[in-house]
Amino acid sequence: MKRAGGAVNPSTAAGERPSNARMNPDSYSTMAQVRAGVDNLDRQIVALLAQRFAHMRAAARIKSDRGAVRDEARKAEVIANARAEAEAAGLPGEMIADLWDHLVELSIAYEMDEFDRTRS
Ligand SMILES: O=C(O)C(=O)C[C@]1(C(=O)O)C=C[C@@H](O)C=C1
């Protein structure tokens, strides 16, 4: 891919995005490569978030009680799962648990809005 500032990944044809398997940050030597890789990953993360939020819309549709939108026991389980997954991947568990705490709180707010929007 070529952008202003020079070639980012010479092994990738123009306009093509490298697959995750071909992204090798240890081989990067420029910030342009780092930023192209980060932009690529962020697009994928947003696509996954779109799917996760679609699951919140499903939860809002399926739950019959507004009080069930927030489920603290399930929230704790989701965060513990993310922490364990992160630690197995060599990431700092506490940071990822914090990130997931925020993600689930935003998910609850989104699900609550969706619950109210579809029943008013
Ligand atoms: O599992 C649920 O009941 C959900 O609505 C999903 C979810 C989540 O973000 O994963 C959101 C709200 C609940 O407090 C628990 C978990």
Coordinates of C-alpha atoms and ligand atoms in Angstrom, one line a residue:
M1 CA 0.0 0.0 0.0
K2 CA 1.3 3.4 -0.9
R3 CA 0.4 6.6 0.9
A4 CA 1.8 10.1 1.1
G5 CA 5.0 9.7 3.0
G6 CA 6.3 6.7 1.1
A7 CA 5.7 3.0 0.7
V8 CA 4.2 1.4 3.8
N9 CA 4.4 -2.3 3.0
P10 CA 6.4 -3.0 -0.2
S11 CA 5.2 -6.6 -0.2
T12 CA 1.6 -5.5 -0.5
A13 CA 0.0 -4.6 -3.9
A14 CA -1.4 -1.1 -4.2
G15 CA -4.8 -0.8 -2.5
E16 CA -4.6 -4.2 -0.9
R17 CA -4.7 -4.6 2.9
P18 CA -2.3 -7.0 4.4
S19 CA -3.9 -10.0 6.1
N20 CA -3.2 -10.2 9.9
A21 CA -0.9 -13.2 9.2
R22 CA 1.3 -11.0 7.0
M23 CA 1.4 -8.1 9.5
N24 CA 4.7 -8.5 11.3
P25 CA 5.3 -5.4 13.6
D26 CA 8.7 -6.8 14.7
S27 CA 9.9 -6.3 11.1
Y28 CA 8.7 -2.7 10.8
S29 CA 11.2 0.1 10.6
T30 CA 9.0 3.2 10.0
M31 CA 6.2 4.9 11.8
A32 CA 4.2 4.8 8.6
Q33 CA 4.2 1.0 8.8
V34 CA 3.2 1.1 12.4
R35 CA 0.3 3.5 11.8
A36 CA -0.9 1.6 8.7
G37 CA -0.9 -1.6 10.8
V38 CA -2.8 0.2 13.6
D39 CA -5.4 1.7 11.2
N40 CA -5.9 -1.8 9.7
L41 CA -6.4 -3.4 13.1
D42 CA -8.7 -0.6 14.3
R43 CA -11.0 -1.1 11.3
Q44 CA -11.2 -4.8 12.3
I45 CA -11.9 -3.9 15.9
V46 CA -14.7 -1.6 14.9
A47 CA -16.2 -4.3 12.7
L48 CA -16.1 -6.7 15.7
L49 CA -17.7 -4.0 18.0
A50 CA -20.5 -3.6 15.4
Q51 CA -21.2 -7.3 15.8
R52 CA -21.0 -7.1 19.6
F53 CA -23.4 -4.2 19.7
A54 CA -25.8 -6.2 17.4
H55 CA -25.8 -8.8 20.2
M56 CA -26.8 -6.0 22.6
R57 CA -29.7 -5.2 20.4
A58 CA -30.7 -8.9 20.4
A59 CA -30.4 -8.9 24.2
A60 CA -32.6 -5.8 24.5
R61 CA -35.2 -7.6 22.3
I62 CA -35.1 -10.9 24.2
K63 CA -35.1 -9.6 27.8
S64 CA -38.6 -8.9 29.0
D65 CA -37.7 -6.9 32.1
R66 CA -35.8 -3.6 31.9
G67 CA -34.2 -4.5 35.3
A68 CA -32.5 -7.5 33.6
V69 CA -30.5 -5.3 31.2
R70 CA -27.8 -4.9 33.9
D71 CA -26.6 -8.2 35.1
E72 CA -23.7 -7.8 37.5
A73 CA -22.9 -11.5 37.8
R74 CA -22.7 -11.9 34.0
K75 CA -20.7 -8.6 33.8
A76 CA -18.1 -10.0 36.2
E77 CA -17.9 -13.3 34.2
V78 CA -17.4 -11.4 30.9
I79 CA -14.6 -9.3 32.4
A80 CA -13.0 -12.4 34.0
N81 CA -13.1 -14.2 30.6
A82 CA -11.4 -11.2 28.9
R83 CA -8.8 -11.0 31.7
A84 CA -7.9 -14.7 31.3
E85 CA -7.8 -14.5 27.5
A86 CA -5.5 -11.4 27.7
E87 CA -3.2 -13.0 30.2
A88 CA -2.9 -16.1 28.1
A89 CA -2.0 -13.8 25.2
G90 CA 0.8 -12.2 27.3
L91 CA -1.2 -8.9 27.8
P92 CA -1.6 -7.1 31.2
G93 CA -4.8 -8.6 32.7
E94 CA -5.6 -5.6 34.8
M95 CA -5.5 -3.2 31.9
I96 CA -7.7 -5.4 29.7
A97 CA -10.1 -5.9 32.6
D98 CA -10.4 -2.1 33.0
L99 CA -11.0 -1.8 29.2
W100 CA -13.8 -4.5 29.4
D101 CA -15.4 -2.9 32.4
H102 CA -15.8 0.3 30.3
L103 CA -16.9 -1.8 27.3
V104 CA -19.6 -3.6 29.3
E105 CA -20.8 -0.3 30.9
L106 CA -21.2 1.2 27.5
S107 CA -22.9 -1.9 26.3
I108 CA -25.4 -1.7 29.2
A109 CA -26.1 2.0 28.3
Y110 CA -26.6 1.0 24.6
E111 CA -28.8 -2.0 25.5
M112 CA -30.9 0.2 27.9
D113 CA -31.4 2.9 25.2
E114 CA -32.4 0.1 22.8
F115 CA -34.7 -1.5 25.3
D116 CA -36.5 1.9 25.8
R117 CA -36.4 2.9 22.1
T118 CA -38.1 -0.3 21.0
R119 CA -40.9 -0.2 23.7
S120 CA -41.9 3.5 23.8
Ligands
LIG1 O1 -25.3 -11.0 29.0 C1 -26.1 -10.2 29.0 O2 -27.2 -10.2 29.7 C2 -25.9 -8.9 28.2 O3 -26.9 -8.1 28.1 C3 -24.6 -8.6 27.7 C4 -23.7 -7.8 28.6 C5 -22.3 -7.6 27.9 O4 -21.9 -6.5 27.6 O5 -21.7 -8.7 27.6 C6 -24.3 -6.5 28.9 C7 -25.1 -6.3 30.0 C8 -25.2 -7.2 31.2 O6 -24.9 -6.5 32.3 C9 -24.2 -8.3 31.0 C10 -23.5 -8.5 29.9

